[in-house]
Tab-separated table of C-alpha atoms and ligand atoms in Angstrom:
chain	number	residue	atom	x	y	z
A	1	SER	CA	-42.019	41.683	52.497
A	2	ASN	CA	-45.077	39.537	53.361
A	3	GLY	CA	-47.108	40.812	51.116
A	4	GLU	CA	-49.879	41.084	53.116
A	5	LEU	CA	-50.688	44.603	52.791
A	6	THR	CA	-52.075	44.390	48.994
A	7	PRO	CA	-54.594	47.853	47.669
A	8	TRP	CA	-57.920	46.892	46.996
A	9	PHE	CA	-60.349	49.026	44.867
A	10	GLN	CA	-63.180	51.604	44.915
A	11	ALA	CA	-64.749	52.174	41.603
A	12	LYS	CA	-65.443	56.264	41.323
A	13	VAL	CA	-68.326	57.063	38.692
A	14	ASP	CA	-69.959	59.245	36.587
A	15	MET	CA	-73.362	59.460	37.846
A	16	ARG	CA	-75.326	60.313	34.762
A	17	THR	CA	-74.458	56.786	33.496
A	18	GLY	CA	-72.878	54.999	36.637
A	19	SER	CA	-69.933	53.952	34.247
A	20	ILE	CA	-66.682	53.934	35.813
A	21	ILE	CA	-64.402	56.727	35.393
A	22	GLY	CA	-60.817	55.778	37.822
A	23	ALA	CA	-60.873	54.130	41.500
A	24	GLU	CA	-58.754	54.440	44.652
A	25	ALA	CA	-56.824	52.779	46.243
A	26	LEU	CA	-57.224	51.767	49.636
A	27	VAL	CA	-54.286	50.282	51.330
A	28	ARG	CA	-55.954	46.526	53.796
A	29	TRP	CA	-53.982	44.677	55.609
A	30	ASN	CA	-54.085	40.984	55.413
A	31	HIS	CA	-52.618	40.077	58.995
A	32	PRO	CA	-51.681	36.048	59.853
A	33	THR	CA	-53.540	35.912	63.124
A	34	ARG	CA	-55.850	39.310	63.015
A	35	GLY	CA	-57.556	38.769	59.840
A	36	LEU	CA	-58.065	41.228	57.468
A	37	LEU	CA	-57.200	45.083	58.894
A	38	MET	CA	-58.873	48.624	57.757
A	39	PRO	CA	-56.115	51.118	57.203
A	40	GLY	CA	-57.524	53.467	60.005
A	41	SER	CA	-56.086	50.629	62.379
A	42	PHE	CA	-52.700	50.930	61.306
A	43	ILE	CA	-51.968	53.828	59.297
A	44	PRO	CA	-51.854	56.351	62.357
A	45	LEU	CA	-48.925	53.632	63.826
A	46	PHE	CA	-47.055	54.007	60.711
A	47	GLU	CA	-47.165	57.845	60.518
A	48	ARG	CA	-45.441	57.928	64.119
A	49	ASN	CA	-42.623	55.470	63.564
A	50	GLY	CA	-41.828	56.389	59.637
A	51	LEU	CA	-42.998	53.236	58.330
A	52	VAL	CA	-45.793	54.760	56.485
A	53	THR	CA	-43.805	56.126	53.536
A	54	SER	CA	-42.510	52.964	52.659
A	55	ILE	CA	-46.268	51.498	52.662
A	56	ASP	CA	-47.519	54.304	50.678
A	57	LEU	CA	-44.594	53.858	47.941
A	58	HIS	CA	-45.549	49.737	48.216
A	59	VAL	CA	-49.548	50.175	47.457
A	60	PHE	CA	-48.411	52.882	44.526
A	61	GLU	CA	-46.113	50.069	43.178
A	62	GLU	CA	-49.213	46.983	43.403
A	63	VAL	CA	-51.438	49.534	41.749
A	64	CYS	CA	-48.786	50.129	39.048
A	65	LYS	CA	-48.363	46.434	38.466
A	66	ALA	CA	-51.974	45.902	38.266
A	67	LEU	CA	-52.562	48.668	35.321
A	68	ARG	CA	-49.496	47.226	33.737
A	69	SER	CA	-51.591	43.501	34.168
A	70	TRP	CA	-55.415	44.942	32.776
A	71	GLN	CA	-53.661	46.707	30.160
A	72	LEU	CA	-52.033	43.581	28.812
A	73	ARG	CA	-54.717	41.761	29.058
A	74	ASN	CA	-57.337	44.149	27.118
A	75	LEU	CA	-59.034	45.327	29.987
A	76	PRO	CA	-60.023	49.232	30.464
A	77	THR	CA	-57.554	51.123	32.020
A	78	HIS	CA	-58.426	54.052	34.173
A	79	ILE	CA	-56.645	57.225	36.420
A	80	ILE	CA	-55.933	55.206	40.255
A	81	SER	CA	-55.103	57.365	42.505
A	82	CYS	CA	-53.104	56.773	45.496
A	83	ASN	CA	-53.071	58.123	49.276
A	84	PHE	CA	-49.949	59.201	50.299
A	85	SER	CA	-48.574	60.432	54.274
A	86	GLN	CA	-47.352	64.105	54.135
A	87	LEU	CA	-44.319	62.545	55.535
A	88	HIS	CA	-43.344	62.224	51.619
A	89	PHE	CA	-43.265	65.608	51.003
A	90	ASP	CA	-40.054	66.623	52.885
A	91	ARG	CA	-38.747	64.204	50.800
A	92	LYS	CA	-36.971	66.127	47.606
A	93	ASP	CA	-36.949	63.129	45.422
A	94	PHE	CA	-40.893	62.168	46.225
A	95	PRO	CA	-42.521	62.301	42.738
A	96	GLN	CA	-38.943	61.189	41.091
A	97	GLN	CA	-39.713	57.799	42.851
A	98	LEU	CA	-42.729	57.473	41.770
A	99	ALA	CA	-41.222	58.150	38.250
A	100	GLU	CA	-39.305	55.090	38.717
A	101	ILE	CA	-41.611	52.717	39.946
A	102	ALA	CA	-43.952	53.655	37.019
A	103	ALA	CA	-41.384	53.228	34.546
A	104	ARG	CA	-40.275	49.704	36.083
A	105	TYR	CA	-43.587	49.435	35.029
A	106	ASP	CA	-44.229	50.597	31.867
A	107	VAL	CA	-47.238	52.878	32.750
A	108	PRO	CA	-48.212	56.165	31.534
A	109	HIS	CA	-48.092	59.131	34.674
A	110	ALA	CA	-51.562	60.604	33.218
A	111	LEU	CA	-53.241	57.482	34.439
A	112	LEU	CA	-51.599	57.743	38.239
A	113	GLU	CA	-53.335	60.281	40.896
A	114	VAL	CA	-51.292	61.435	43.979
A	115	GLU	CA	-53.706	61.872	46.292
A	116	ILE	CA	-52.860	64.443	49.361
A	117	THR	CA	-55.022	65.270	52.248
A	118	GLU	CA	-55.961	68.785	52.800
A	119	SER	CA	-53.984	68.686	56.820
A	120	ALA	CA	-50.963	67.370	55.054
A	121	ILE	CA	-50.861	70.188	52.790
A	122	MET	CA	-51.247	72.603	55.190
A	123	LYS	CA	-48.586	71.339	57.303
A	124	ASN	CA	-46.192	72.507	55.108
A	125	PRO	CA	-47.313	74.326	52.225
A	126	GLU	CA	-44.433	75.322	50.460
A	127	ALA	CA	-43.871	72.054	50.499
A	128	ALA	CA	-46.349	70.891	49.307
A	129	TRP	CA	-46.581	73.048	46.267
A	130	MET	CA	-43.387	72.443	45.180
A	131	GLN	CA	-43.816	68.775	45.141
A	132	ILE	CA	-47.539	69.090	43.713
A	133	ILE	CA	-45.801	71.505	40.581
A	134	GLN	CA	-43.502	69.067	39.963
A	135	LEU	CA	-45.521	65.941	39.731
A	136	LYS	CA	-48.169	68.085	37.191
A	137	GLN	CA	-45.107	68.747	35.492
A	138	MET	CA	-44.264	65.460	35.466
A	139	GLY	CA	-47.450	64.643	33.816
A	140	PHE	CA	-49.473	62.910	37.348
A	141	LYS	CA	-52.145	63.509	38.525
A	142	THR	CA	-52.724	65.552	41.636
A	143	ALA	CA	-56.247	65.619	43.954
A	144	ILE	CA	-56.524	67.415	47.154
A	145	ASP	CA	-58.284	64.604	49.553
A	146	ASP	CA	-60.856	65.196	52.493
A	147	PHE	CA	-61.588	69.049	50.790
A	148	GLY	CA	-63.289	71.211	53.306
A	149	THR	CA	-62.025	69.611	56.704
A	150	GLY	CA	-59.523	71.691	57.301
A	151	TYR	CA	-59.416	75.278	58.450
A	152	SER	CA	-57.968	77.241	54.735
A	153	SER	CA	-59.350	75.572	52.115
A	154	LEU	CA	-60.412	78.603	50.221
A	155	GLY	CA	-57.067	79.644	50.467
A	156	LEU	CA	-55.808	76.578	49.424
A	157	VAL	CA	-57.281	76.028	46.155
A	158	GLN	CA	-56.314	79.153	45.657
A	159	MET	CA	-52.830	78.657	45.832
A	160	LEU	CA	-53.138	74.504	44.379
A	161	ASN	CA	-54.046	73.733	40.978
A	162	THR	CA	-54.587	70.566	41.527
A	163	ASP	CA	-56.631	68.611	38.772
A	164	VAL	CA	-59.007	67.313	41.111
A	165	ILE	CA	-60.679	68.166	44.003
A	166	LYS	CA	-62.307	65.388	46.279
A	167	VAL	CA	-64.771	67.007	48.617
A	168	ASP	CA	-65.361	64.837	51.907
A	169	ARG	CA	-68.030	63.144	52.496
A	170	SER	CA	-68.920	64.757	55.640
A	171	PHE	CA	-69.958	67.817	53.236
A	172	VAL	CA	-72.672	64.749	51.721
A	173	GLN	CA	-73.415	62.906	54.826
A	174	ARG	CA	-73.949	65.981	57.113
A	175	ASP	CA	-78.146	66.927	55.918
A	176	LEU	CA	-77.723	66.985	52.075
A	177	PRO	CA	-81.097	67.600	52.122
A	178	GLY	CA	-80.980	71.072	54.092
A	179	GLN	CA	-80.918	74.354	51.799
A	180	ARG	CA	-77.577	75.865	53.388
A	181	ALA	CA	-75.470	72.512	53.034
A	182	GLN	CA	-76.638	72.163	49.258
A	183	VAL	CA	-76.102	76.290	49.299
A	184	VAL	CA	-72.356	75.422	50.422
A	185	LEU	CA	-71.567	72.128	48.525
A	186	GLY	CA	-73.279	73.992	45.424
A	187	ASN	CA	-70.372	76.889	45.508
A	188	ILE	CA	-67.812	74.535	46.468
A	189	ILE	CA	-68.545	72.478	43.086
A	190	ARG	CA	-69.214	76.014	41.255
A	191	MET	CA	-65.726	77.336	42.374
A	192	ALA	CA	-64.191	74.213	41.060
A	193	LEU	CA	-65.091	73.766	37.915
A	194	GLU	CA	-64.864	77.854	37.452
A	195	LEU	CA	-60.758	77.266	38.687
A	196	ASP	CA	-60.890	74.219	35.751
A	197	MET	CA	-60.704	71.860	38.464
A	198	ALA	CA	-62.217	68.770	38.491
A	199	VAL	CA	-64.733	67.608	41.819
A	200	ILE	CA	-65.958	64.609	42.813
A	201	CYS	CA	-67.854	64.371	46.242
A	202	GLU	CA	-67.196	61.244	48.115
A	203	GLY	CA	-69.186	58.663	50.833
A	204	VAL	CA	-72.288	59.070	48.128
A	205	GLU	CA	-74.491	56.152	49.883
A	206	THR	CA	-78.242	56.766	48.931
A	207	ALA	CA	-79.740	57.757	45.097
A	208	GLU	CA	-81.290	60.891	46.809
A	209	GLN	CA	-77.740	62.050	47.685
A	210	ALA	CA	-76.746	61.256	44.298
A	211	ALA	CA	-79.644	63.459	42.737
A	212	ILE	CA	-78.973	66.223	44.940
A	213	LEU	CA	-75.379	66.370	44.133
A	214	MET	CA	-76.069	66.190	40.110
A	215	ARG	CA	-78.453	69.269	40.535
A	216	LEU	CA	-76.046	71.067	42.496
A	217	GLY	CA	-73.501	70.230	39.231
A	218	CYS	CA	-71.280	67.125	40.517
A	219	PHE	CA	-71.478	64.271	38.212
A	220	LYS	CA	-68.766	62.165	39.912
A	221	ALA	CA	-68.613	60.508	42.730
A	222	GLN	CA	-67.003	57.853	44.993
A	223	GLY	CA	-69.240	56.368	47.400
A	224	PHE	CA	-71.190	52.570	48.943
A	225	PHE	CA	-73.901	53.339	46.368
A	226	TYR	CA	-71.973	52.693	43.295
A	227	ALA	CA	-69.428	50.337	44.832
A	228	LYS	CA	-67.313	49.412	47.718
A	229	PRO	CA	-63.456	49.042	47.996
A	230	GLU	CA	-63.045	45.185	46.655
A	231	PRO	CA	-59.893	43.125	46.233
A	232	GLU	CA	-58.138	43.325	43.311
A	233	ARG	CA	-59.896	40.078	41.093
A	234	ASP	CA	-63.330	42.213	41.818
A	235	PHE	CA	-62.010	45.109	40.817
A	236	GLU	CA	-61.423	43.578	37.986
A	237	ALA	CA	-64.580	41.883	37.443
A	238	ARG	CA	-66.566	45.085	37.424
A	239	LEU	CA	-63.948	46.081	34.768
A	240	ALA	CA	-64.829	43.804	32.664
A	241	LEU	CA	-68.646	44.538	33.029
A	242	GLN	CA	-68.294	47.477	31.075
A	243	PRO	CA	-69.565	48.632	28.170
A	244	PHE	CA	-66.299	49.657	25.902
B	1	C2E	P1	-60.157	58.274	52.352
B	1	C2E	O1	-58.625	58.458	51.564
B	1	C2E	O2	-60.686	59.291	52.732
B	1	C2E	O3	-60.346	57.410	51.971
B	1	C2E	C1	-61.671	57.330	51.761
B	1	C2E	C2	-62.669	56.605	52.663
B	1	C2E	O4	-63.836	56.195	53.037
B	1	C2E	C3	-62.192	54.307	52.322
B	1	C2E	O5	-61.768	54.246	54.016
B	1	C2E	C4	-63.294	54.307	52.308
B	1	C2E	O6	-63.758	52.747	52.504
B	1	C2E	C5	-64.329	55.260	52.586
B	1	C2E	N1	-65.430	55.198	52.323
B	1	C2E	C6	-65.926	54.951	50.803
B	1	C2E	N2	-66.798	55.000	50.053
B	1	C2E	C7	-68.096	55.214	51.244
B	1	C2E	C8	-68.954	55.664	51.569
B	1	C2E	O7	-70.123	56.062	51.137
B	1	C2E	N3	-69.441	55.869	53.276
B	1	C2E	C9	-68.738	55.520	54.162
B	1	C2E	N4	-68.953	55.474	55.392
B	1	C2E	N5	-67.183	55.740	53.821
B	1	C2E	C10	-67.107	55.464	52.713
B	1	C2E	P2	-60.600	52.465	54.359
B	1	C2E	O8	-60.784	52.206	53.431
B	1	C2E	O9	-60.925	52.714	55.449
B	1	C2E	O10	-58.934	54.509	54.370
B	1	C2E	C11	-59.809	55.471	55.241
B	1	C2E	C12	-58.364	56.266	55.299
B	1	C2E	O11	-57.058	55.194	55.380
B	1	C2E	C13	-58.366	56.856	54.271
B	1	C2E	O12	-59.178	57.469	54.403
B	1	C2E	C14	-57.069	57.157	53.651
B	1	C2E	O13	-56.945	57.942	54.808
B	1	C2E	C15	-56.011	55.837	54.928
B	1	C2E	N6	-55.463	55.687	53.962
B	1	C2E	C16	-56.149	54.400	52.985
B	1	C2E	N7	-55.185	53.909	52.302
B	1	C2E	C17	-53.566	54.588	52.513
B	1	C2E	C18	-52.344	54.514	51.646
B	1	C2E	O14	-51.859	53.749	51.233
B	1	C2E	N8	-51.659	55.543	52.389
B	1	C2E	C19	-51.895	56.209	53.365
B	1	C2E	N9	-51.095	56.891	53.447
B	1	C2E	N10	-52.928	56.103	54.025
B	1	C2E	C20	-53.906	55.160	53.507
B	2	CA	CA1	-58.271	59.258	49.758
B	3	CA	CA1	-61.366	61.313	51.309
């Protein structure tokens, strides 16, 4: 209510051209006395006391506001993804809540992506499955976040037809030059593409990692090598620099 929580935006890029293909909204807390706080330092607390759902919806609303203002100012609009806690999936009206917020700002659902971590899905796979189907029917994009960190990743993709798989950054950062790492990652990428899911690798920090990923058939990335999370204004400046 004090406006201290705001989304920052981290661009997602096509590694072949470096052009922006979307962004992820990542919450930041501009604390009046403690300065800028990262989500790792407060999200776990709000997960425990349940307030995280209000935070997620607030971030989502701020994202809708931003998309609306980019549309009005003729800036290019890309799909923006938001993170949602597992707690939303116990609420049957979650997709409806998102639709109401999007309608307030006249934002097409196709520009909004719901990221759910693999571990959140596993807490209640049935509920997540139903919600994802409904979100998709309503035209929202869906993504499995931190893919590969849970214990049933393969069973999960068989069951859940999300638009996007976000490969966890541990796959990119843990020994990617290694032969075994490349075989595993290459097969995850091929599997996703054959299932008609887009695949994006998180945590790309070096040109070498990018080159290997492209050789393995993945062309979408999110990582410090291309862009760090940045305040809306800086992200807007980045958008304005893009060739149309
Ligand atoms: P996540 O969803 O996996 O988000 C990606 C995190 O990786 C971000 O950390 C981002 O800054 C960081 N990252 C991106 N590229 C790189 C890279 O190349 N190298 C490294 N080392 N890190 C990179 P951040 O912003 O601190 O967010 C941490 C986590 O907090 C997120 O992980 C997400 O799980 C959670 N989170 C963020 N915003 C929200 C939110 O609005 N709601 C909820 N429920 N969770 C959120
Ligand atoms: Ca995420
Ligand atoms: Ca992630």
